[in-house]
Coordinates of C-alpha atoms and ligand atoms in Angstrom, one line a residue:
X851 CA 7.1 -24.8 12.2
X852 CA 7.6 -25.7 8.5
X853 CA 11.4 -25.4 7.3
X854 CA 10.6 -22.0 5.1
X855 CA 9.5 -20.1 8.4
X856 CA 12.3 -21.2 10.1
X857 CA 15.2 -20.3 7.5
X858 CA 13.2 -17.0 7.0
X859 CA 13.5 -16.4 10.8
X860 CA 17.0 -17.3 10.6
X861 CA 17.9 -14.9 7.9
X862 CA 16.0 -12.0 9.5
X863 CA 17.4 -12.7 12.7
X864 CA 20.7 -12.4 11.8
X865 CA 20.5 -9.4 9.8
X866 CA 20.3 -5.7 10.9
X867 CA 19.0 -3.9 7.9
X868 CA 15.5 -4.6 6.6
X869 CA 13.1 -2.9 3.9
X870 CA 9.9 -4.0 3.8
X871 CA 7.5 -3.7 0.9
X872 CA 3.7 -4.1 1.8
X873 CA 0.5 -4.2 0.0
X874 CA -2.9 -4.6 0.3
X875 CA -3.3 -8.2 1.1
X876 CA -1.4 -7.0 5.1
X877 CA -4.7 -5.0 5.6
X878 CA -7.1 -7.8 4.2
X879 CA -7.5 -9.4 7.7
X880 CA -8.6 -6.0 9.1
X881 CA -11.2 -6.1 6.8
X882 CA -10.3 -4.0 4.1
X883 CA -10.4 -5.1 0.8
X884 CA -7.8 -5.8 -1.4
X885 CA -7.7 -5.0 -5.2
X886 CA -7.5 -7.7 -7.4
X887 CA -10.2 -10.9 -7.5
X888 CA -14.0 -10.9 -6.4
X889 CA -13.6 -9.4 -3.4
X890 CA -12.1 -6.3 -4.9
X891 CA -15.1 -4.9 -6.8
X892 CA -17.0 -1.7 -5.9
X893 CA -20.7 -1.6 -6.9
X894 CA -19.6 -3.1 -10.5
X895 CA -16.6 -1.3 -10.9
X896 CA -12.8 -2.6 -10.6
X897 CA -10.0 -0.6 -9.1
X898 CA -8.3 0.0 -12.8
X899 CA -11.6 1.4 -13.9
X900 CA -11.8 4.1 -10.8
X901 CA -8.4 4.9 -9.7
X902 CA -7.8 7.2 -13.1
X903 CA -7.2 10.5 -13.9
X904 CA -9.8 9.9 -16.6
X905 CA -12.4 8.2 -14.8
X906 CA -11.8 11.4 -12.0
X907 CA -12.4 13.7 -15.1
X908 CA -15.6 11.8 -16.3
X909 CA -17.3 11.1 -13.1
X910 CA -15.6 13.0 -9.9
X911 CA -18.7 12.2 -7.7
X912 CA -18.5 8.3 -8.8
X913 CA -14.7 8.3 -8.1
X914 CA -15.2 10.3 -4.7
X915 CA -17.8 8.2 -3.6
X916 CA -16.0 4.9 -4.0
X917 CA -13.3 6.7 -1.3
X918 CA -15.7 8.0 0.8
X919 CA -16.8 4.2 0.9
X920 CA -13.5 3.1 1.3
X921 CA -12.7 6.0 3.9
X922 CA -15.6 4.4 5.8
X923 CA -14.2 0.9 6.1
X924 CA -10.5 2.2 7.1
X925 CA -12.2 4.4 10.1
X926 CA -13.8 1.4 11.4
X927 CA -10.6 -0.5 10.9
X928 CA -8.0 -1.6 13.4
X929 CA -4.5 -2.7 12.4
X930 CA -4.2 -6.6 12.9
X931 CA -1.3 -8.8 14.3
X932 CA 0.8 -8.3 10.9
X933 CA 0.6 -4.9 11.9
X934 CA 1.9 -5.3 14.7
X935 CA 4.6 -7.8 14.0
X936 CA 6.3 -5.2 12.0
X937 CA 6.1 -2.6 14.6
X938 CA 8.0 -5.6 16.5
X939 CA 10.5 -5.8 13.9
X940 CA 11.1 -1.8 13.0
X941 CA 11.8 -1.8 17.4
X942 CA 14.6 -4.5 16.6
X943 CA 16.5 -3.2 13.7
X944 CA 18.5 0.1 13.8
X945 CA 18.3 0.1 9.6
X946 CA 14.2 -0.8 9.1
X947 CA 12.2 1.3 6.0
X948 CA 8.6 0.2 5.7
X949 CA 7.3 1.3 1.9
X950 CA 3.8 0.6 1.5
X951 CA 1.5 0.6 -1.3
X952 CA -1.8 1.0 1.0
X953 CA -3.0 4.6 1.9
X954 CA -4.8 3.3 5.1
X955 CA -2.6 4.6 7.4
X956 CA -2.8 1.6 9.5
X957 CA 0.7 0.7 9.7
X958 CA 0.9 4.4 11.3
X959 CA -1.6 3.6 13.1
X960 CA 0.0 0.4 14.4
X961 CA 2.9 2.2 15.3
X962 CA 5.5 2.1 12.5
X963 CA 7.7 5.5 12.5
X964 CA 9.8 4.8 9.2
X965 CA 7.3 4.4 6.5
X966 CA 7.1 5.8 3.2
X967 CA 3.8 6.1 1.4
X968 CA 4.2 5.3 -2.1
X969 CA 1.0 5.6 -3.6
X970 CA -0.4 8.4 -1.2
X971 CA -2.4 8.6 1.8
X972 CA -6.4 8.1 2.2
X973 CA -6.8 11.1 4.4
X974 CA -5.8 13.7 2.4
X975 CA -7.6 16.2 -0.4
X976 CA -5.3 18.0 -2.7
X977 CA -6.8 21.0 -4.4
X978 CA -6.9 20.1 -8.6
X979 CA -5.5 23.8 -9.0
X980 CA -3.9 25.1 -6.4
X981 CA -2.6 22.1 -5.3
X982 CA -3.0 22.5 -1.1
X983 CA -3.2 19.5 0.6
X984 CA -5.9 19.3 3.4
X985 CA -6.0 16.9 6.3
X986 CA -9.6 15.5 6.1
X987 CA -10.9 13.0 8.5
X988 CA -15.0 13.4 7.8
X989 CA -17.0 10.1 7.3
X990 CA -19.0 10.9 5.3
X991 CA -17.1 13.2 3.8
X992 CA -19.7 17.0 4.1
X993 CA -19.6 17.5 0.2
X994 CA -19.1 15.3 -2.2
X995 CA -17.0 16.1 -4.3
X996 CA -14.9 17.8 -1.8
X997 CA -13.8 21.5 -2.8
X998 CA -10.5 23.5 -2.0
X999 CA -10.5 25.6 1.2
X1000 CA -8.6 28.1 -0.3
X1001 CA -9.5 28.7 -4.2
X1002 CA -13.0 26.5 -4.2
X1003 CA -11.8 24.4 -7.0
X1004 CA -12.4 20.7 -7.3
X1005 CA -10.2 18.9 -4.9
X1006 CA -8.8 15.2 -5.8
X1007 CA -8.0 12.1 -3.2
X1008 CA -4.2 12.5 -2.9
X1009 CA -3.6 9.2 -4.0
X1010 CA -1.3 8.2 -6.9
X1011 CA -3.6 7.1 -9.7
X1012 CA -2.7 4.5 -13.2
X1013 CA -0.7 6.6 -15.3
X1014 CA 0.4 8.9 -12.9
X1015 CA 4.3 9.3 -11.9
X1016 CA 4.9 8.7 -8.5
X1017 CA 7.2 11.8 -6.9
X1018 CA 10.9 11.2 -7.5
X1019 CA 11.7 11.9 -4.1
X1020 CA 9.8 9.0 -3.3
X1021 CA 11.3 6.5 -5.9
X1022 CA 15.0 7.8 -4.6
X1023 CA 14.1 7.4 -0.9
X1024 CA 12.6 3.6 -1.8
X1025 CA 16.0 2.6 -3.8
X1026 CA 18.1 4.2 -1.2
X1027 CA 16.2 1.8 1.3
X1028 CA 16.7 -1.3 -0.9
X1029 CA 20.5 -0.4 -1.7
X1030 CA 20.8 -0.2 2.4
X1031 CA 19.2 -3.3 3.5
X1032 CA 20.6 -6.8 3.4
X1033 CA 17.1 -8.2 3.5
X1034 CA 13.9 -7.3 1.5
X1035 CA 10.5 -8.4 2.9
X1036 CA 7.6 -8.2 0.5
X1037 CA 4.0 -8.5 2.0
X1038 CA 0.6 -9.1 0.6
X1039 CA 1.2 -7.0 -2.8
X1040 CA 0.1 -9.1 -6.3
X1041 CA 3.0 -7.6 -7.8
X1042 CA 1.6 -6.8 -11.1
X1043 CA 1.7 -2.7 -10.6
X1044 CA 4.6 -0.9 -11.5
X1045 CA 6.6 0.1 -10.4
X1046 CA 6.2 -1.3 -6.9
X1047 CA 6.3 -4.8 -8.6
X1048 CA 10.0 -3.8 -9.8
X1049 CA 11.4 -3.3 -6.4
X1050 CA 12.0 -6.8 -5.3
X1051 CA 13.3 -7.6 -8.6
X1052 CA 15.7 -4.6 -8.1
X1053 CA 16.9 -5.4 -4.8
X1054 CA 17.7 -8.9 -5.7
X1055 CA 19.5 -7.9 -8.7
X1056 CA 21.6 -6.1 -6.3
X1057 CA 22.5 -9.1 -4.0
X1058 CA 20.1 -8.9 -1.7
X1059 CA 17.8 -11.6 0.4
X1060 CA 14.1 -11.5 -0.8
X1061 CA 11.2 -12.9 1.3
X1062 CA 7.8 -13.1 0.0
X1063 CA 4.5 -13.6 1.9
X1064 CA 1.3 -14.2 0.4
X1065 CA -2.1 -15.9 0.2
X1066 CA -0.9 -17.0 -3.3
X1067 CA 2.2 -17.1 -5.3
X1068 CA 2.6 -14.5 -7.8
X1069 CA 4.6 -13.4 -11.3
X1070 CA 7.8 -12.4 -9.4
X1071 CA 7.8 -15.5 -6.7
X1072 CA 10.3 -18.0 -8.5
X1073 CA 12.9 -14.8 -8.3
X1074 CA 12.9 -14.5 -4.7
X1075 CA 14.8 -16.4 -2.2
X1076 CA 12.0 -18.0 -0.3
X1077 CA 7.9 -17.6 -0.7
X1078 CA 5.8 -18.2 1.8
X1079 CA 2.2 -18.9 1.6
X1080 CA -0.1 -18.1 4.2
X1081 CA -1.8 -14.8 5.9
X1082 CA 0.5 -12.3 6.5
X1083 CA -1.6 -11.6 10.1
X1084 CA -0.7 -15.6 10.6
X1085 CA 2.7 -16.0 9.2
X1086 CA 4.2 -12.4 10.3
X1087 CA 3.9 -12.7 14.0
X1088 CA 5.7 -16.4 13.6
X1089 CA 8.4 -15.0 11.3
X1090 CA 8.8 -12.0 13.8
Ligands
BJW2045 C1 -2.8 -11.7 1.2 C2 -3.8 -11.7 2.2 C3 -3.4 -12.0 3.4 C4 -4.7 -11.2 0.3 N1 -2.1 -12.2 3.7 N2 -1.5 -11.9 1.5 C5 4.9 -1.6 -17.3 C6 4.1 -2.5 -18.0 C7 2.7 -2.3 -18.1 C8 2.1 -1.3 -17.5 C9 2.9 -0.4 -16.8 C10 4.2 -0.6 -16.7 N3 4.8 0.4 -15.9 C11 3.7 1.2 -15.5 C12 2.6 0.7 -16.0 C13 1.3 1.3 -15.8 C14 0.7 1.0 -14.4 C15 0.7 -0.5 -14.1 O1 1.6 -1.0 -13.4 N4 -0.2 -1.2 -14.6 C16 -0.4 -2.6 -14.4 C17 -1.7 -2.9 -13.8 C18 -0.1 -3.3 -15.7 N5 1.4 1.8 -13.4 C19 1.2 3.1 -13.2 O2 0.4 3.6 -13.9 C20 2.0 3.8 -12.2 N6 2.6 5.0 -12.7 C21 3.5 4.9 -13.7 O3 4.1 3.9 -14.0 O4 3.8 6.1 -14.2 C22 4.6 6.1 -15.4 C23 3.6 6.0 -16.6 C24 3.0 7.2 -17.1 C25 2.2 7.1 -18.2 C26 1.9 5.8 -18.7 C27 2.5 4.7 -18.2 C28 3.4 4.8 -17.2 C29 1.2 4.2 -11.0 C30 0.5 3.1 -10.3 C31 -0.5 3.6 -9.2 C32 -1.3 2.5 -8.6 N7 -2.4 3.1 -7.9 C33 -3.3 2.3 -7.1 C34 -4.3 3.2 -6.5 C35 -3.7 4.0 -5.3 C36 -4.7 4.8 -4.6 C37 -5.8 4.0 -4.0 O5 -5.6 3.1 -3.2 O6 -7.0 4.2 -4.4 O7 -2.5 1.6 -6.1 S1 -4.0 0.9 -8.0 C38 -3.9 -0.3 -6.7 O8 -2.9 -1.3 -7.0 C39 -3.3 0.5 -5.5 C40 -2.4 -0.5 -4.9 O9 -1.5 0.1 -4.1 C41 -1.8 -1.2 -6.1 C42 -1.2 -2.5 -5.8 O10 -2.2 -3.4 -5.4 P1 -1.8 -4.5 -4.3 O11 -1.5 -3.9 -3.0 O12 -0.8 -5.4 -4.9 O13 -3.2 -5.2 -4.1 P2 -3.8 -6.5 -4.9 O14 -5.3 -6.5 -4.6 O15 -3.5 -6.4 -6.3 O16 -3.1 -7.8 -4.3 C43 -3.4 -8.2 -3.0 C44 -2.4 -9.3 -2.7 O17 -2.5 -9.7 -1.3 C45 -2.8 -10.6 -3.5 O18 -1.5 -11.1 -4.1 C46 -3.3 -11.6 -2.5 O19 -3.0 -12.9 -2.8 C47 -2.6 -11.1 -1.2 N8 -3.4 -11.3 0.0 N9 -5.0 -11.4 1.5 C48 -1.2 -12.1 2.7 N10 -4.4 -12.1 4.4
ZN2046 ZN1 -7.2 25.3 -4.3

């Protein structure tokens, strides 16, 4: 085992408070795709050109269509040993928060209890004027785009989109995880959208032990304790 697992395994073993930080690249190996690079275009479209308020204004069929393709890939999807290995972890520490950037739901679905959805979850249509949210599970979704059950208006994934704040609620309950943990784990994220990309920077401005894991290094790497590079599917269930 190469000497970064192993002093990552020894700091998380020792500790009982973790918050972990996860983005697209833990769901890559259950075949969803991630965001950024080749892999991440949609017809000819990239993710900063559909997940806007003004793109949903333009085109709402176009936008609803891209998650109707996406909500076809996550059905199909199962969570993979990353997944898991955090389920692992979150049954070991009595002070674990799992914040994730992905709306797949598979870390649910894997079995995590102490989540907290920052950008919103795939599976749910909130009303553009009354603002109900509905539960929605069709694949293919019967009308596209869907409307409210209650006033008919145009209903909207409930995702947060570029541009849009995410609830402060949310942001409190994220920096009252960091503030609590002695160690931050940050998964498969790029790091270049705010303000998730912040949070590891924020926890280790406040004395805390940042691990990163991902395919690649990225912007905020050099500021973290140790970066591994590998799958998180691979690396996880070692670390674990
Ligand atoms: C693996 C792997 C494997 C692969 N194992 N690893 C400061 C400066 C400049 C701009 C801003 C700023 N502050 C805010 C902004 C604007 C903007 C922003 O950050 N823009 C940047 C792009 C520059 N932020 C916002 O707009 C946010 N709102 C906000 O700040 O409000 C205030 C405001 C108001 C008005 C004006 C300006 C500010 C909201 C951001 C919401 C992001 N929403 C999305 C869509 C969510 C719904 C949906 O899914 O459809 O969230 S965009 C998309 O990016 C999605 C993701 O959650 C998010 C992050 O992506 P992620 O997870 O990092 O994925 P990738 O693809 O980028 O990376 C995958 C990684 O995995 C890679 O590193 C791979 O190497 C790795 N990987 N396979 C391990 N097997
Ligand atoms: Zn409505």
């Amino acid at each position: 085992m190469d000497d970064q697992i192993k002093e990552a395994k020894a700091i998380i073993n020792s500790t009982s408070s973790i918050t972990v930080l996860t983005g697209a690249g833990i769901s890559a190996e259950s075949r969803i795709p991630t965001f950024r690079g080749e892999e991440g275009l949609w017809r000819k479209f990239r993710s900063e050109e559909l997940a806007t308020q003004e793109a949903f204004q333009r085109d709402p069929k176009l936008v609803w269509e891209w998650y109707d393709w996406r909500r076809g890939l996550v059905k199909e999807a199962k969570p993979n040993p990353g997944h898991y290995a955090l389920v692992n972890l979150e049954n070991e520490k009595p002070n674990f928060t799992l914040v994730t950037q992905n709306i797949d739901g598979l870390h649910q679905l894997a079995g995590n209890r102490n989540i907290i959805e920052m950008h919103g979850n795939l599976w749910q249509i909130r009303c553009t004027s009354c603002g109900i949210i509905e539960q929605n599970h069709d694949v293919p979704l019967k009308e596209i785009p869907p409307k409210c059950k209650n006033c008919d208006s145009l209903g909207r994934p409930n995702v947060v989109w570029f541009e849009e704040i995410i609830p402060i609620s949310i942001i409190d309950n994220i920096l009252i995880a960091i503030e609590r943990c002695e160690v931050m784990l940050i998964v498969g994220t790029s790091g270049v959208v705010e303000p998730a990309a912040s949070m590891g920077l924020v926890a280790k401005h406040t004395g805390k032990t940042v691990i990163e894991v991902n395919l690649e290094t990225t912007p905020n790497s050099s500021h973290y304790d140790i970066s591994i590079l590998g799958k998180s599917g691979e690396i996880l269930p070692m670390l674990l």
